[in-house]
Coordinates of C-alpha atoms in Angstrom, one line a residue:
Chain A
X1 CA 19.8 7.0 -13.9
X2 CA 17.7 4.5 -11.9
X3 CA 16.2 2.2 -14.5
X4 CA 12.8 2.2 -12.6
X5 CA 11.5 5.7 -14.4
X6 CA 9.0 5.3 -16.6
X7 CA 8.1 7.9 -19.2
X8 CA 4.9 7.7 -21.4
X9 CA 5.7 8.6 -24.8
X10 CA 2.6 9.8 -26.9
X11 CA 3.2 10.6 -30.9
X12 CA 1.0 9.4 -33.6
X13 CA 4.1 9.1 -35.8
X14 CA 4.9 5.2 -35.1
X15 CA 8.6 5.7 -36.2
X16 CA 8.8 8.4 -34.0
X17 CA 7.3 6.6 -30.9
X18 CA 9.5 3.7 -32.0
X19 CA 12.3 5.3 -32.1
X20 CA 12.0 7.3 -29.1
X21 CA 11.2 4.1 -27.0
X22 CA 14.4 2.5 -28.2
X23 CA 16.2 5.0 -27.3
X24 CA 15.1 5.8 -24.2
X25 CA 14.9 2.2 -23.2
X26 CA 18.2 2.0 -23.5
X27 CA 19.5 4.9 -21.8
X28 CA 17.5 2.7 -18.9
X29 CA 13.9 4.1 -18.7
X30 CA 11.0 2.1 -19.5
X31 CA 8.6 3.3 -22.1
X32 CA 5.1 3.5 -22.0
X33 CA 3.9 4.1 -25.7
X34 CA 0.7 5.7 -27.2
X35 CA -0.2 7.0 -30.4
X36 CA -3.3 9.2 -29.5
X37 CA -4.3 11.0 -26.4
X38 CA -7.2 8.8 -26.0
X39 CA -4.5 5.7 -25.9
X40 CA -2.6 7.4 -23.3
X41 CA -5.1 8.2 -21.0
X42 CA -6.5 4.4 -21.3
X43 CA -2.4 4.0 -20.3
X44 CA -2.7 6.5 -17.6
X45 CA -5.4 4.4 -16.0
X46 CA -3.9 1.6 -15.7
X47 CA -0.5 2.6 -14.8
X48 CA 1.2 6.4 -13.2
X49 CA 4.6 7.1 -15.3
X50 CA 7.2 9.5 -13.9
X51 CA 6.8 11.6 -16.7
X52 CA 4.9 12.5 -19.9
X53 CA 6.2 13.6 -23.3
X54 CA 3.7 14.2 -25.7
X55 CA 3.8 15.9 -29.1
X56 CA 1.6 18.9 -30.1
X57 CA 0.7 18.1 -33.5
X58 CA -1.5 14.8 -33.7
X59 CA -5.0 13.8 -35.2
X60 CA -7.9 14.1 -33.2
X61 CA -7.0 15.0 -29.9
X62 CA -4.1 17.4 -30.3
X63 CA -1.2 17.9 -27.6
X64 CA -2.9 21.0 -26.0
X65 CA -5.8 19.5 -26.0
X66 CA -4.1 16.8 -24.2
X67 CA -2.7 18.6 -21.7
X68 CA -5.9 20.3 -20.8
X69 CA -7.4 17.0 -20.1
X70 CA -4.7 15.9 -18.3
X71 CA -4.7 19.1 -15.8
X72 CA -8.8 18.7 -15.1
X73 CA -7.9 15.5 -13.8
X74 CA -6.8 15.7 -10.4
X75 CA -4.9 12.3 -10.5
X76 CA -2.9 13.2 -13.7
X77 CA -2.4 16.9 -12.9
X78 CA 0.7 17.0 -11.1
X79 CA 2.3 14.5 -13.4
X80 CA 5.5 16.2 -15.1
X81 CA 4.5 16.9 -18.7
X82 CA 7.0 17.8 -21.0
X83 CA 6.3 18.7 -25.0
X84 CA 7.9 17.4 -28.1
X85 CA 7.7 18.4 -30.8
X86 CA 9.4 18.9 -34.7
X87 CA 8.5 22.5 -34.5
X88 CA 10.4 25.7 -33.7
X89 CA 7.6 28.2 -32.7
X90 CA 7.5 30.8 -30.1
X91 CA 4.0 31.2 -29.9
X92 CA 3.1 27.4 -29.4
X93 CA 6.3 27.3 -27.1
X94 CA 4.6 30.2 -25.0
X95 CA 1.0 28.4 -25.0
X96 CA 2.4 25.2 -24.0
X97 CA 4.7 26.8 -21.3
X98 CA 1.6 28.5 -20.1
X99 CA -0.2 24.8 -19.4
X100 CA 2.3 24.2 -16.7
X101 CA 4.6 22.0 -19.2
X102 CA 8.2 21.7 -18.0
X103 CA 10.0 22.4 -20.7
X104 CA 10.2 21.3 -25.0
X105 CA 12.0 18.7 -26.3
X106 CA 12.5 19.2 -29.7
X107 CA 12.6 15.8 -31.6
X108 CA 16.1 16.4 -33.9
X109 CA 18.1 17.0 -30.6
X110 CA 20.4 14.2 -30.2
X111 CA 19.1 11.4 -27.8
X112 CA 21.6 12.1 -25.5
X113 CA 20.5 15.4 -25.0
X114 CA 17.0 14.6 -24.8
X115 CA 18.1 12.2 -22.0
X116 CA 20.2 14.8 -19.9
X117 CA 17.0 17.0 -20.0
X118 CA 14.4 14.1 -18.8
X119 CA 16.9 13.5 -16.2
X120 CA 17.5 17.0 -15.1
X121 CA 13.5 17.4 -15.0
X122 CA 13.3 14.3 -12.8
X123 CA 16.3 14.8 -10.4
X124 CA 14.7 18.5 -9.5
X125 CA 11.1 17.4 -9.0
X126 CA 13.3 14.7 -7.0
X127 CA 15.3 17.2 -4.6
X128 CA 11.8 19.3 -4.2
X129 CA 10.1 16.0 -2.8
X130 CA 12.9 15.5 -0.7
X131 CA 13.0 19.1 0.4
X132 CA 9.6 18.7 1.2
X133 CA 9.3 15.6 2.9
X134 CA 12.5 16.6 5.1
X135 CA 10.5 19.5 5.9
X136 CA 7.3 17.4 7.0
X137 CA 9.1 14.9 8.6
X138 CA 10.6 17.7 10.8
X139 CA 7.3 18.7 11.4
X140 CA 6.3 15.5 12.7
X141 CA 9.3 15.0 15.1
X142 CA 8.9 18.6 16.6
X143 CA 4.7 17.1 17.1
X144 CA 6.3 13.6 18.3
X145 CA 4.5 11.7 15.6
X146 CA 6.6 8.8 15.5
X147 CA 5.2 5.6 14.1
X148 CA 8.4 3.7 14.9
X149 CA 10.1 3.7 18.3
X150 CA 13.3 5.8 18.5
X151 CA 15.0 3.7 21.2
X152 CA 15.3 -0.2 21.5
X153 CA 13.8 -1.4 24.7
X154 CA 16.1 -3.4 27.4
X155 CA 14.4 -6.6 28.0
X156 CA 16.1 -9.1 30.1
X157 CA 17.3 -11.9 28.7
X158 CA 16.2 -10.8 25.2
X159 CA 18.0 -8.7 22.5
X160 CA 15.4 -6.7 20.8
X161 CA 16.2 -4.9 17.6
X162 CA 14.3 -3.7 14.1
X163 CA 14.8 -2.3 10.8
X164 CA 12.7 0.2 9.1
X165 CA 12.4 1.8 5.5
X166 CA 9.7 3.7 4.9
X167 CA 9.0 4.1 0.8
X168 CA 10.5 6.7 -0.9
X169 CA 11.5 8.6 2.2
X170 CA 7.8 9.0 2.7
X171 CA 6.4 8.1 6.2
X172 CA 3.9 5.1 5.6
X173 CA 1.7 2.9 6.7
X174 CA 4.0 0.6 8.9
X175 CA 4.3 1.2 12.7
X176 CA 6.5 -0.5 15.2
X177 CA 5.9 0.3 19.1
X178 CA 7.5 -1.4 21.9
X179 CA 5.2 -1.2 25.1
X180 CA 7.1 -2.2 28.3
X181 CA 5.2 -3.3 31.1
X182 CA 7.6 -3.8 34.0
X183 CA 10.4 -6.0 34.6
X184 CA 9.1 -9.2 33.1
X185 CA 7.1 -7.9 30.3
X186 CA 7.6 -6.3 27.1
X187 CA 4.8 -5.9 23.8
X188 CA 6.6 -5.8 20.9
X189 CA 3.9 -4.5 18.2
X190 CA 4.2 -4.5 14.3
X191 CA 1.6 -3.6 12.4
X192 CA 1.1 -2.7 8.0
X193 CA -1.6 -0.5 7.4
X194 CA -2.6 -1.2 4.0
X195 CA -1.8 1.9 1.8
X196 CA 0.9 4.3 1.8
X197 CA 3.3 7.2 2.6
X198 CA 1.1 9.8 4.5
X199 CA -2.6 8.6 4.0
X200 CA -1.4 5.3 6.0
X201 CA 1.2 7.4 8.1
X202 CA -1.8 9.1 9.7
X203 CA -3.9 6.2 10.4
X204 CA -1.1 4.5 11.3
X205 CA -1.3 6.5 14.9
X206 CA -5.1 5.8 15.0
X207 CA -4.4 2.2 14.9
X208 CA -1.2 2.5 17.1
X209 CA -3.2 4.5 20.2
X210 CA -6.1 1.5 19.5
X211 CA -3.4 -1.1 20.4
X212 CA -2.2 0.9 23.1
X213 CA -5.4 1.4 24.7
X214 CA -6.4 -2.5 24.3
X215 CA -3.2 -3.3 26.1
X216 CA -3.8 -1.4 29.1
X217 CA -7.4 -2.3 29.0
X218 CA -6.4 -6.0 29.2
X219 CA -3.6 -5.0 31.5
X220 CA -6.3 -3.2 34.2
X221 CA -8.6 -6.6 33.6
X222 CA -5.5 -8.7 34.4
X223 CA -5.6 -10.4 31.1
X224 CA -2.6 -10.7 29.4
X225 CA -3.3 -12.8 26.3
X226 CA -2.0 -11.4 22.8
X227 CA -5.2 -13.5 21.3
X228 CA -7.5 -11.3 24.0
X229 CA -5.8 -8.1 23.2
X230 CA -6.3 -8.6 19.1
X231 CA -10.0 -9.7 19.7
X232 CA -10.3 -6.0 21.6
X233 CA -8.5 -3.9 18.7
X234 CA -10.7 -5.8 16.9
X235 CA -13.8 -4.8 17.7
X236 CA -13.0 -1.4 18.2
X237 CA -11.6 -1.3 14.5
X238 CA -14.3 -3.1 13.1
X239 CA -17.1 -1.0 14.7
X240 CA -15.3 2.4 13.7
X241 CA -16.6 3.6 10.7
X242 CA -13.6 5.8 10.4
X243 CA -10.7 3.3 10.6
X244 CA -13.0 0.2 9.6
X245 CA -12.5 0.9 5.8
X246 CA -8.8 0.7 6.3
X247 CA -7.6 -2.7 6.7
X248 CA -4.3 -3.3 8.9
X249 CA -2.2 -6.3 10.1
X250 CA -0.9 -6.7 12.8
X251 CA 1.7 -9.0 15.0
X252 CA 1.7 -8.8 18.4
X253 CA 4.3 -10.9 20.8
X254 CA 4.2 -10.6 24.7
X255 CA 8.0 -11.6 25.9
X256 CA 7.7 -12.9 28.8
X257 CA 11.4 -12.5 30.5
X258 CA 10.7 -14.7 33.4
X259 CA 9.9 -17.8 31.6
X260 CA 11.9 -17.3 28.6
X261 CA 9.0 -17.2 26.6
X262 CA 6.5 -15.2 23.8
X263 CA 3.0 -15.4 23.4
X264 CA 2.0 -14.2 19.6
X265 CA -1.1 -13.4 17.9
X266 CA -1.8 -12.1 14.4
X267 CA -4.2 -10.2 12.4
X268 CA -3.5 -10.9 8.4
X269 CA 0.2 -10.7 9.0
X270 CA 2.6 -12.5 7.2
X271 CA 4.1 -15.8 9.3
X272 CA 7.1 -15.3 12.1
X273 CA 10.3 -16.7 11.1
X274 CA 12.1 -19.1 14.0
X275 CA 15.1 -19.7 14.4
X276 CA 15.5 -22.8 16.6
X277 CA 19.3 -23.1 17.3
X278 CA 20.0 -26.3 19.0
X279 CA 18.2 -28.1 16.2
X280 CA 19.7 -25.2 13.5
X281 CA 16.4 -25.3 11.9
X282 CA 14.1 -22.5 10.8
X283 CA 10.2 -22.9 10.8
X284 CA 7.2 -20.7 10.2
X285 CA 4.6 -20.1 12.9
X286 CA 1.4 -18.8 11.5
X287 CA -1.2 -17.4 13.4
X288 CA -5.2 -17.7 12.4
X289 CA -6.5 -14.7 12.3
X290 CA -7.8 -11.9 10.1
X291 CA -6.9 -8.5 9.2
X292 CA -7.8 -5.9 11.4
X293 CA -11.4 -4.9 11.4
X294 CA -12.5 -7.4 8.4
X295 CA -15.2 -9.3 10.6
X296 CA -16.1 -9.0 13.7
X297 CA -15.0 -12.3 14.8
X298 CA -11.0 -12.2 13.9
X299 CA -10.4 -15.9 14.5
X300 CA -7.3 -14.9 16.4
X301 CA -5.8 -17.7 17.9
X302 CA -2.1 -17.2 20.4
X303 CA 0.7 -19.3 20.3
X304 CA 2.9 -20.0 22.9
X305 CA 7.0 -20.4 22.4
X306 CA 9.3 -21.4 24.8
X307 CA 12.6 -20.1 23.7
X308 CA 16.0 -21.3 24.2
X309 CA 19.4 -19.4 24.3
X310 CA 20.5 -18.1 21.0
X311 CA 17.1 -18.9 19.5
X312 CA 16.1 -16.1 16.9
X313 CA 12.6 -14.6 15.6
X314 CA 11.5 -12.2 12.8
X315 CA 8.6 -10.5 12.6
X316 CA 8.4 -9.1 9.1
X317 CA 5.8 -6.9 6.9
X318 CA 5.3 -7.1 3.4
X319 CA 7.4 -4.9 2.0
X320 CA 10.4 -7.1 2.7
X321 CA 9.5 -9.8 0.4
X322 CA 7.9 -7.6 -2.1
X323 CA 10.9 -7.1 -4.9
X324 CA 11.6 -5.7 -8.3
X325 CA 13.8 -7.6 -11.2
X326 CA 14.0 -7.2 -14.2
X327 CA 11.6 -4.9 -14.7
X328 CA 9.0 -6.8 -12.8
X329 CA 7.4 -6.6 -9.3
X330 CA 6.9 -9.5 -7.4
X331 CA 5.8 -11.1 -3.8
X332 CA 7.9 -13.8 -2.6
X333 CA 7.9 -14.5 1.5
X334 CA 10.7 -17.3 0.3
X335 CA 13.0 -15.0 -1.1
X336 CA 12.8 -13.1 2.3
X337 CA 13.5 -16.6 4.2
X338 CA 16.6 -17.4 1.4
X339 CA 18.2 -13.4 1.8
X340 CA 18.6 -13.8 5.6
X341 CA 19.2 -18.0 5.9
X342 CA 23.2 -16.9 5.7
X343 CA 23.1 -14.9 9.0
X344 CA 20.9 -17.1 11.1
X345 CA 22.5 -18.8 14.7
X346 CA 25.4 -16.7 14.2
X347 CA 26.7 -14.6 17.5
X348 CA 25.9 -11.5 16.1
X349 CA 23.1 -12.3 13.5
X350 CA 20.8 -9.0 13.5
X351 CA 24.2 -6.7 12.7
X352 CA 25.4 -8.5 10.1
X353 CA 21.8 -8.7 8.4
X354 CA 21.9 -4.7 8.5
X355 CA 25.1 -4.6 6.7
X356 CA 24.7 -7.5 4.4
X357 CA 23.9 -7.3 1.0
X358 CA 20.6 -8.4 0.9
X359 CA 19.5 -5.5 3.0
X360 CA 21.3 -2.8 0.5
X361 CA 19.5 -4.7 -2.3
X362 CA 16.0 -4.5 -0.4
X363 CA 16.8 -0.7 0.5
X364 CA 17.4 -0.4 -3.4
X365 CA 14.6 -2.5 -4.8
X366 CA 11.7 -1.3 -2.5
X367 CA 8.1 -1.0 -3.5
X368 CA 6.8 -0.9 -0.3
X369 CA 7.5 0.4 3.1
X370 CA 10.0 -2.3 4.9
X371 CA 9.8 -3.6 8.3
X372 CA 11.6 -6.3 10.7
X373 CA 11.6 -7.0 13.8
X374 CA 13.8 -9.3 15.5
X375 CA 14.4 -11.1 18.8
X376 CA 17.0 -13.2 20.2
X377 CA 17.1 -15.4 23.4
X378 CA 20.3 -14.7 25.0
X379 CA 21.9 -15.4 28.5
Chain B
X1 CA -11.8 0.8 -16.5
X2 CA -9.6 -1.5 -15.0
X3 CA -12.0 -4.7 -15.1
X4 CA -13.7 -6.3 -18.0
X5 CA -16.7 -8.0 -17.2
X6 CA -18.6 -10.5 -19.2
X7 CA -21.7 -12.6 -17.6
X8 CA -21.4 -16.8 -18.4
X9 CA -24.1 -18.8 -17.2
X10 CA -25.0 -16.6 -14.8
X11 CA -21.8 -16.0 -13.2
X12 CA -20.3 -12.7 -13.2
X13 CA -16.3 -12.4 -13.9
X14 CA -14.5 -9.3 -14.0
X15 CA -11.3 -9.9 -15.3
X16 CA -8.7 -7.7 -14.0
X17 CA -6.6 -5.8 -16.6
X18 CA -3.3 -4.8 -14.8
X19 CA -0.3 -6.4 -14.6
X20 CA 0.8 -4.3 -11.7
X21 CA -2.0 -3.7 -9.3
X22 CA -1.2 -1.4 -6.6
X23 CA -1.9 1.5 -5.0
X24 CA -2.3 3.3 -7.7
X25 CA -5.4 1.8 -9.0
X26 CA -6.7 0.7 -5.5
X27 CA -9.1 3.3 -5.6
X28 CA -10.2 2.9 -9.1
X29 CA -11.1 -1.0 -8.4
X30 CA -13.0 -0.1 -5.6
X31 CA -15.5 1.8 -7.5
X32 CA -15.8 -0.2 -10.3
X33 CA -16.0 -3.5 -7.9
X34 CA -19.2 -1.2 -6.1
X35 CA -20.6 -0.6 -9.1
X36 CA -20.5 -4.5 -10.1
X37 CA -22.1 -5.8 -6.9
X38 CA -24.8 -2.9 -7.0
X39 CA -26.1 -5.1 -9.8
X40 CA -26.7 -7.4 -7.0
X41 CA -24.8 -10.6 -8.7
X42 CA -25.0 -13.9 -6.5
X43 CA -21.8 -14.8 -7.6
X44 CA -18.6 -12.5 -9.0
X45 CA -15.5 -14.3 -10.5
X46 CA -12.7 -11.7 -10.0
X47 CA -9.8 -13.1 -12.4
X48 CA -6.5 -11.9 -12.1
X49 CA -4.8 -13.8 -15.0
X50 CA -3.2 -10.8 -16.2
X51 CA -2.0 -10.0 -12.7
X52 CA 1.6 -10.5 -11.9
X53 CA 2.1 -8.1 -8.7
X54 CA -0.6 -6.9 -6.3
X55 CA 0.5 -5.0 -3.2
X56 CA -1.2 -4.4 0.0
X57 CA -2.8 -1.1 -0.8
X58 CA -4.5 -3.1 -3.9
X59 CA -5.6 -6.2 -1.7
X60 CA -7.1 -3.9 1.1
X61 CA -9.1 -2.5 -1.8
X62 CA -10.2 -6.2 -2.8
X63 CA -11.4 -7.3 0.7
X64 CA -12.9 -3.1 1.5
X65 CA -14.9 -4.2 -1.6
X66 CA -15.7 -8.0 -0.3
X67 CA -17.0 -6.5 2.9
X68 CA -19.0 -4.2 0.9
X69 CA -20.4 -7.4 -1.0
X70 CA -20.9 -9.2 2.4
X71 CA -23.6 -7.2 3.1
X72 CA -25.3 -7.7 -0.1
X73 CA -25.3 -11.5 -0.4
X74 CA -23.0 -11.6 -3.2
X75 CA -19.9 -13.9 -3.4
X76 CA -16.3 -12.7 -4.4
X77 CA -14.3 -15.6 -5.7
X78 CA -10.9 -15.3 -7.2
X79 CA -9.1 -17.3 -10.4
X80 CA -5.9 -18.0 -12.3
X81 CA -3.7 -16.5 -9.4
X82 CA 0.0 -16.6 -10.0
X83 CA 1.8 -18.7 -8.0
X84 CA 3.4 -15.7 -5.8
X85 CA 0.2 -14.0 -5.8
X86 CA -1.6 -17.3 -4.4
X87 CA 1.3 -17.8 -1.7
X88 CA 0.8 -14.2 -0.5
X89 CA -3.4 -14.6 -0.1
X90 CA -2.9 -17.6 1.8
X91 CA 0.2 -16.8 3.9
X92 CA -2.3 -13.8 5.3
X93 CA -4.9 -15.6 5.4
X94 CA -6.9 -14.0 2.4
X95 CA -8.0 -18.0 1.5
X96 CA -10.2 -17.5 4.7
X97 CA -12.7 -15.0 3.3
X98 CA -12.1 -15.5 -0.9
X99 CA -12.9 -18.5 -2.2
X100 CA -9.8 -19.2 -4.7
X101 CA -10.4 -21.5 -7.3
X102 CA -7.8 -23.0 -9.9
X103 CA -9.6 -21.3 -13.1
X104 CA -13.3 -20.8 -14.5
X105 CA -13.9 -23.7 -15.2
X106 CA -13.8 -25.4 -11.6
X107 CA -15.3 -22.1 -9.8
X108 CA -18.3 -22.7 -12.0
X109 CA -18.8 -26.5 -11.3
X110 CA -18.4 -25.2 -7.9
X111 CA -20.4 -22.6 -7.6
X112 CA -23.3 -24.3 -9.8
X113 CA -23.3 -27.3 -6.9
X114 CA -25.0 -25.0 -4.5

């Protein structure tokens, strides 16, 4: 059982609740406790559990009661809701069953029974997601809705590769495009629109087709600056009242093959790793400038990096230094820096990052969708 | 409710009560943060001393509701940010458009300069 489910446990009997919560906790959920309806929905505010189990018979606000409230509230509706209860009663067994709960759990069954049933209720809704996600994302491929490239471009003189994990399976608000321009050069694009799984997946394409656009546009004018390119998306974000409330980063690098170097600008995005491999030393370069469509003026500024053989940069979005231990969630760009310091100036440093360890524990740990981007200097 | 809000010396602070703020409650804090600068405060204190975790989804709600507050000549500063939390607003470059100060107590001898 993954030990990130969280159940909400609501029972005016403290032993009860106590109980319960020990129990559960140590079968590996995590508990959320209340001992009235009105406690749980102040719960329910502040946090979304994987599942409810509430009993029927409590002061107040009783459990059908509860349930009621719970299903005229469009954001608590289509949580699973399961009853327990002391009782043995057909009739309240019928009434509850007809409230959409998933099932009973009657409180004398042995905790690991109770536990097998939570788990059975959760691995089902589980495979339906899946089923329907697979069935979505299907959709999308048969459209060609694809907010990350599905071949690596050839640059010359540069290996180019990525890694992407969207949330939950969910397509999200991160979107990778590589935008070839002939021979010498190539846009690499990363951008994190801030949100996720589909209500980001769509915009991501509104802000993809902006970047696209302001690339060409640039292109056509013969300007070729990453810093001119952000200040277009820019405006066109900012003065789009349909994107403008959505806020997005983005990292843009122009490889430029014939002088062996990139131009990068960024928009709220979270620094560029380098590698530099003569000296063996990493370094961040942080750009200036603002997330997408925050002001008008984006104080986007370009930097220019001449880059050696065997030299190595990241381009990463937030998800990859976003973890969870020990029960906690937490943001540390470091931690990102420390996972992948192993790997760096080695001959084949992107493949072995895929396959390490610290990939499989980001895949496992993920709170967000996970991006990176990386890009390599070779003969 | 996910803020608390209490008025000191004129200063407005909503104290965030999440430890995890995410998507989730993204929403939820814009509205009540729309509500808040409705009232038309010069200055609002946003403290997140409770915070431990805030993801993207829950920042873009924080600066959707600073450009809301732009345009109505009130002030979002933030407080008591967690060392990670602090790292993250100024690796993006969140520092640029929130004022962050250390706690209360120096946002208000700040803020009561001007």
């Amino acid at each position: 059982m993954p030990s990130s489910h969280k159940i909400l446990l609501v029972d005016d009997n403290l032993l009860v609740l106590e109980m319960m919560s020990k129990a559960l906790d140590r079968e590996g959920f995590r508990c959320m406790k209340a001992d009235s309806a009105g406690q749980a929905m102040e719960l329910l505010h502040k946090d979304t559990p994987d599942i409810i189990l509430s009993d029927y018979d409590m002061p107040e606000v009783n459990g059908f009661v509860f349930r009621q409230q719970l299903m005229d509230n469009p954001d608590f509706r289509n949580i699973p809701f399961m009853f327990l209860t002391s009782m043995n009663n057909t009739d309240l067994m019928l009434e509850g069953i007809n409230m959409e709960a998933i099932d009973y759990i009657i409180k004398d069954v042995p905790i690991p029974v109770i536990v097998s049933k939570i788990t059975n209720v959760l691995n089902t809704i589980r495979e339906q997601h899946q089923r329907s996600i697979s069935e979505l994302s299907l959709a999308a491929v048969a459209l060609h809705l694809d907010s990350v490239p599905q071949q690596l471009p050839k640059v010359k003189g540069f290996k180019v590769d990525f890694w992407h994990r969207p949330f939950q399976g969910y397509p999200g608000g991160d979107f990778i495009d590589f935008i070839k321009i002939d021979e010498r050069y190539t846009f690499i694009v990363l951008g994190d629109v801030m949100g996720k799984k589909w209500g980001a997946w769509f915009f991501s394409f509104g802000f993809l087709s902006y970047v696209r656009a302001a690339v060409r546009l640039c292109l056509y004018e013969g300007d070729l600056s990453t810093k001119s390119i952000l200040q277009k998306i820019n405006t066109v974000v900012y003065h789009d009242p349909v994107v403008s409330e959505v806020l997005s980063t983005l990292t843009l690098i122009l490889v430029d093959s014939e002088n062996s170097q990139v131009s990068y600008s960024g928009a709220g995005d979270l620094p560029l790793l380098y590698y530099n491999h003569q000296e063996g030393k990493t370094s961040h370069i942080q750009s200036a400038g603002l997330l997408l469509g925050l002001r008008e003026e984006g104080d986007y500024d370009e930097y220019i990096l001449k880059m050696n053989n065997d030299d190595q940069l990241f381009a990463i979005t937030d998800g990859m230094t976003d973890f969870e231990a020990a029960g906690r969630k937490r943001s540390d760009y470091f931690s990102f820096e420390q996972g992948i310091a192993r790997f760096l100036g080695k001959p084949d440093t992107f493949t072995a990052i895929k396959t390490s360890d610290f990939l499989a524990q980001k895949s496992r740990e993920q709170i967000d969708d996970c991006s990176l981007i990386f890009l390599q200097k070779a003969d | 409710m996910i803020l608390r809000t209490r008025n000191e010396n004129g200063i407005l602070i909503a104290e965030i009560l999440l430890k995890e703020a995410s998507l989730a409650q993204a929403d939820q804090l814009k509205e009540e943060m729309i509500i808040l600068i409705d009232s038309e405060p010069k200055n609002l204190l946003v403290d997140f001393t409770m915070v431990e975790y805030v993801d993207s989804s829950f920042l873009g709600a924080m600066v959707s509701s600073l450009k809301y507050a732009v345009a109505r000549h009130t002030d979002i500063s933030v407080i008591n940010l967690e060392k990670d939390i602090y790292d993250l607003f100024t690796l993006i470059r969140l520092d640029k458009v929130f004022k962050i100060y250390a706690d209360k107590a120096e946002a208000t001898a700040e803020l009561n300069k001007k």
